[in-house]
CSV table of C-alpha atoms in Angstrom, one decimal:
chain,number,residue,atom,x,y,z
A,8,MET,CA,-98.3,199.0,264.1
A,9,SER,CA,-96.9,199.5,260.8
A,10,SER,CA,-93.6,200.2,261.9
A,11,GLN,CA,-93.2,196.8,263.8
A,12,THR,CA,-90.9,194.2,261.9
A,13,ASP,CA,-91.5,191.4,264.4
A,14,ILE,CA,-95.3,191.6,265.6
A,15,ASN,CA,-98.9,192.4,264.3
A,16,GLU,CA,-102.4,193.1,265.1
A,17,ARG,CA,-103.2,189.8,266.0
A,18,MET,CA,-100.3,189.5,268.5
A,19,ARG,CA,-101.3,192.8,270.3
A,20,ALA,CA,-105.1,191.2,270.4
A,21,ILE,CA,-103.9,188.0,271.9
A,22,LEU,CA,-102.0,190.2,274.3
A,23,VAL,CA,-104.7,192.7,275.4
A,24,ASP,CA,-107.2,189.6,275.5
A,25,TRP,CA,-104.8,187.7,277.9
A,26,LEU,CA,-104.3,191.1,279.8
A,27,ILE,CA,-107.6,191.7,280.4
A,28,GLU,CA,-108.4,187.9,281.9
A,29,VAL,CA,-104.9,188.6,284.2
A,30,HIS,CA,-106.7,192.1,285.6
A,31,TYR,CA,-109.7,190.5,286.0
A,32,LYS,CA,-108.1,187.7,288.2
A,33,LEU,CA,-106.1,190.3,290.2
A,34,MET,CA,-109.0,192.2,291.0
A,35,LEU,CA,-107.4,195.3,289.8
A,36,MET,CA,-109.1,199.0,289.6
A,37,PRO,CA,-110.9,199.4,285.9
A,38,GLU,CA,-108.5,202.7,285.6
A,39,THR,CA,-105.4,200.1,285.5
A,40,LEU,CA,-106.6,198.3,282.9
A,41,TYR,CA,-107.1,201.4,280.4
A,42,LEU,CA,-103.7,202.5,281.4
A,43,THR,CA,-101.7,199.6,280.5
A,44,VAL,CA,-103.4,199.3,277.1
A,45,TYR,CA,-102.5,203.1,276.8
A,46,ILE,CA,-99.0,202.3,278.0
A,47,ILE,CA,-98.3,199.4,275.6
A,48,ASP,CA,-99.5,201.4,272.3
A,49,GLN,CA,-97.9,204.0,273.1
A,50,TYR,CA,-94.6,202.1,273.6
A,51,LEU,CA,-95.3,200.3,270.6
A,52,SER,CA,-95.4,203.4,268.6
A,53,MET,CA,-92.0,204.2,269.7
A,54,GLU,CA,-90.2,201.4,270.0
A,55,ASN,CA,-89.5,198.3,268.0
A,56,VAL,CA,-90.5,195.3,270.1
A,57,PRO,CA,-89.6,191.6,269.2
A,58,ARG,CA,-92.2,189.0,269.4
A,59,LYS,CA,-90.6,186.9,272.0
A,60,GLU,CA,-90.6,190.6,274.1
A,61,LEU,CA,-94.2,191.5,273.8
A,62,GLN,CA,-95.6,189.7,276.6
A,63,LEU,CA,-92.9,191.0,278.8
A,64,VAL,CA,-94.1,194.8,277.9
A,65,GLY,CA,-97.8,193.8,279.0
A,66,VAL,CA,-96.7,192.7,282.0
A,67,SER,CA,-94.5,195.4,282.8
A,68,ALA,CA,-96.9,197.8,281.6
A,69,MET,CA,-99.5,196.5,283.9
A,70,LEU,CA,-97.0,196.7,287.1
A,71,ILE,CA,-96.5,200.3,285.9
A,72,ALA,CA,-100.6,201.3,285.6
A,73,SER,CA,-100.9,199.2,288.9
A,74,LYS,CA,-98.4,201.4,290.4
A,75,TYR,CA,-100.1,204.5,289.5
A,76,GLU,CA,-103.7,203.6,290.1
A,77,GLU,CA,-103.8,201.1,293.0
A,78,ILE,CA,-103.8,201.2,296.7
A,79,ARG,CA,-101.8,198.0,296.7
A,80,ALA,CA,-100.2,197.2,293.6
A,81,PRO,CA,-99.5,193.1,292.8
A,82,LEU,CA,-96.1,192.3,293.6
A,83,VAL,CA,-93.4,191.2,290.6
A,84,LYS,CA,-93.7,187.6,292.0
A,85,ASP,CA,-97.1,187.5,291.3
A,86,LEU,CA,-97.5,189.3,287.9
A,87,LEU,CA,-94.3,186.2,287.4
A,88,CYS,CA,-96.3,183.5,288.5
A,89,ILE,CA,-99.5,184.3,286.2
A,90,SER,CA,-97.2,184.7,283.2
A,91,TYR,CA,-96.0,180.9,284.1
A,92,ASN,CA,-92.6,182.6,284.8
A,93,SER,CA,-91.6,183.1,281.4
A,94,PHE,CA,-89.1,185.8,282.4
A,95,THR,CA,-87.4,186.8,285.4
A,96,ARG,CA,-87.9,189.5,287.9
A,97,GLU,CA,-85.1,191.6,286.7
A,98,GLN,CA,-86.0,191.5,283.2
A,99,VAL,CA,-89.8,192.9,284.2
A,100,LEU,CA,-87.9,195.7,286.3
A,101,SER,CA,-85.6,196.5,283.2
A,102,LYS,CA,-88.7,196.7,280.9
A,103,GLU,CA,-90.5,198.8,283.3
A,104,LYS,CA,-87.8,201.1,283.2
A,105,SER,CA,-87.0,201.3,279.6
A,106,ILE,CA,-91.1,202.0,279.1
A,107,LEU,CA,-91.0,204.7,281.7
A,108,ASN,CA,-88.0,206.6,280.4
A,109,LYS,CA,-89.7,206.2,276.6
A,110,LEU,CA,-92.7,207.6,277.7
A,111,GLN,CA,-90.9,210.5,279.9
A,112,TRP,CA,-93.3,209.1,282.7
A,113,ASN,CA,-96.1,210.8,281.3
A,114,LEU,CA,-99.1,208.5,282.5
A,115,THR,CA,-101.7,211.2,283.5
A,116,VAL,CA,-103.9,210.9,280.4
A,117,PRO,CA,-107.5,210.8,279.6
A,118,THR,CA,-108.1,207.0,278.9
A,119,MET,CA,-111.5,205.7,277.5
A,120,TYR,CA,-112.4,204.9,281.3
A,121,MET,CA,-112.4,208.4,282.3
A,122,PHE,CA,-115.0,209.4,279.8
A,123,ILE,CA,-117.0,206.2,280.0
A,124,VAL,CA,-117.6,206.8,283.6
A,125,ARG,CA,-118.7,210.6,283.0
A,126,TYR,CA,-120.9,209.6,280.3
A,127,LEU,CA,-122.7,207.1,282.5
A,128,LYS,CA,-123.4,209.6,285.1
A,129,ALA,CA,-125.0,212.0,282.4
A,130,ALA,CA,-127.1,208.9,281.1
A,131,MET,CA,-128.4,207.9,284.6
A,132,GLY,CA,-128.8,204.6,284.0
A,133,ASN,CA,-128.8,201.5,286.0
A,134,ARG,CA,-126.0,198.6,286.8
A,135,GLU,CA,-127.2,196.6,283.3
A,136,LEU,CA,-126.2,199.7,281.4
A,137,GLU,CA,-122.8,200.1,283.0
A,138,ASN,CA,-121.6,196.6,282.5
A,139,MET,CA,-123.0,196.9,278.7
A,140,ALA,CA,-121.1,199.6,278.0
A,141,PHE,CA,-117.8,198.3,279.9
A,142,PHE,CA,-118.2,195.2,277.4
A,143,TYR,CA,-118.3,197.3,274.5
A,144,ALA,CA,-115.4,199.3,275.7
A,145,GLU,CA,-113.4,196.5,276.6
A,146,LEU,CA,-114.1,194.6,273.6
A,147,SER,CA,-112.5,198.2,271.8
A,148,LEU,CA,-109.6,197.5,273.6
A,149,VAL,CA,-108.5,194.2,272.3
A,150,GLN,CA,-109.1,195.5,268.6
A,151,TYR,CA,-106.2,197.6,267.1
A,152,THR,CA,-108.4,199.3,264.3
A,153,MET,CA,-110.6,200.6,266.9
A,154,LEU,CA,-107.6,203.4,267.8
A,155,LEU,CA,-108.8,205.0,264.6
A,156,TYR,CA,-111.2,206.8,267.0
A,157,ALA,CA,-110.5,209.2,269.6
A,158,PRO,CA,-111.2,207.4,273.3
A,159,SER,CA,-113.8,209.9,274.2
A,160,VAL,CA,-115.7,208.7,270.8
A,161,THR,CA,-115.2,205.5,271.6
A,162,ALA,CA,-116.6,205.7,275.1
A,163,ALA,CA,-119.9,207.4,273.9
A,164,ALA,CA,-120.2,204.9,271.5
A,165,ALA,CA,-120.0,202.2,274.0
A,166,VAL,CA,-122.7,203.9,276.0
A,167,TYR,CA,-125.0,204.5,272.8
A,168,ALA,CA,-124.5,200.9,271.5
A,169,ALA,CA,-125.2,199.6,275.0
A,170,ARG,CA,-128.6,201.7,275.0
A,171,CYS,CA,-129.2,200.5,271.9
A,172,THR,CA,-129.0,196.6,272.8
A,173,LEU,CA,-131.1,197.1,276.0
A,174,ASN,CA,-133.6,199.0,273.8
A,175,MET,CA,-133.7,201.8,275.9
A,176,SER,CA,-135.6,205.3,275.2
A,177,PRO,CA,-134.5,207.8,274.0
A,178,LEU,CA,-131.4,206.2,272.5
A,179,TRP,CA,-129.5,209.6,272.8
A,180,SER,CA,-130.5,212.4,274.8
A,181,ASP,CA,-129.9,216.2,274.9
A,182,VAL,CA,-128.2,215.6,277.9
A,183,LEU,CA,-125.9,213.0,276.6
A,184,GLU,CA,-125.3,215.0,273.5
A,185,HIS,CA,-124.1,218.0,275.8
A,186,HIS,CA,-121.9,215.8,278.2
A,187,THR,CA,-120.1,213.8,275.0
A,188,GLY,CA,-120.2,216.9,272.5
A,189,LEU,CA,-121.3,214.2,270.2
A,190,ALA,CA,-124.5,213.8,268.2
A,191,GLU,CA,-126.1,210.5,267.9
A,192,TRP,CA,-125.1,210.5,263.7
A,193,GLN,CA,-121.5,211.1,264.7
A,194,LEU,CA,-121.6,208.1,267.0
A,195,LEU,CA,-123.3,205.4,264.5
A,196,GLU,CA,-120.5,204.2,262.4
A,197,CYS,CA,-118.0,203.5,265.6
A,198,ALA,CA,-121.4,201.7,267.5
A,199,ARG,CA,-122.0,199.7,264.6
A,200,ARG,CA,-118.1,198.1,264.7
A,201,LEU,CA,-118.9,197.8,268.4
A,202,ALA,CA,-121.9,196.1,267.8
A,203,SER,CA,-120.3,193.7,265.1
A,204,LEU,CA,-117.6,193.0,267.7
A,205,HIS,CA,-120.4,191.8,269.8
A,206,ALA,CA,-121.6,189.6,267.5
A,207,THR,CA,-118.8,187.7,266.6
A,208,ALA,CA,-117.4,187.5,270.2
A,209,SER,CA,-118.8,183.9,271.2
A,210,GLY,CA,-117.1,182.7,268.2
A,211,SER,CA,-113.6,184.8,268.3
A,212,LYS,CA,-110.2,183.1,269.3
A,213,HIS,CA,-110.3,186.0,271.6
A,214,LYS,CA,-112.7,185.4,273.8
A,215,GLY,CA,-111.5,187.0,277.2
A,216,VAL,CA,-114.2,189.7,277.3
A,217,HIS,CA,-116.9,187.8,276.3
A,218,THR,CA,-116.1,185.0,278.9
A,219,LYS,CA,-115.5,187.6,281.8
A,220,TYR,CA,-118.7,189.1,280.9
A,221,SER,CA,-120.9,186.1,280.9
A,222,ASN,CA,-120.0,186.1,284.5
A,223,PRO,CA,-123.6,186.9,286.2
A,224,LYS,CA,-121.7,189.0,288.4
A,225,LEU,CA,-121.3,191.1,285.8
A,226,GLY,CA,-125.0,190.8,284.6
A,227,ALA,CA,-123.9,188.2,281.6
A,228,VAL,CA,-124.4,190.9,279.3
A,229,SER,CA,-122.3,189.3,276.7
A,230,LEU,CA,-124.9,186.8,276.0
A,231,TYR,CA,-127.4,189.6,274.6
A,232,SER,CA,-128.2,189.4,271.2
A,233,PRO,CA,-126.4,192.8,270.3
A,234,ALA,CA,-128.9,195.6,268.8
A,235,LYS,CA,-130.2,194.8,265.6
A,236,ARG,CA,-130.4,198.2,264.5
A,237,LEU,CA,-126.7,198.3,264.4
A,238,ILE,CA,-125.7,195.2,262.7
């Protein structure tokens, strides 16, 4: 982001928060969301993007990710409609081509989703743990500073923070340490950041994730109190 001249971390947060809402409304696969954010961040690291084109980059990235992950990708007109026709079909397709060329069509990457699914299997938890872990994972997507951590570390920290919030015992097991390659002490810093994001989510300007996970269908986990041991 330091190489960008017309956009900043706050604008990226607004974009990702909005895309999480769009993703949920369109009922897309979870893999699509994580790949969308990966594509955006990779493109922003390579290309200087004017402020007026940032939303276009986000929509085009979601179109690319949908074509890669979905059985039936949303149509361009659907994305235009949900974007209040802020740009044309030709602009979306042109930006899609530009992004793919810049990324050299390399879309097969280990996103945070790949890791968190594996770790949740190792945790042998219930749906409540899954919802809580994904809530933390999506909170991290919005925050640019969380890119400090590797996707595998954030995924492990999300599972750990979820277990802390739900008062599960043990908080971290030998099985989880084996599958993640990370000891409990190695997760604390990242987990504390996630818990801090949880604590401020309801009052944040970017409420997309909090609102999504306040839905009873997702266990209303965003309404839980964050783990005191991490705050």
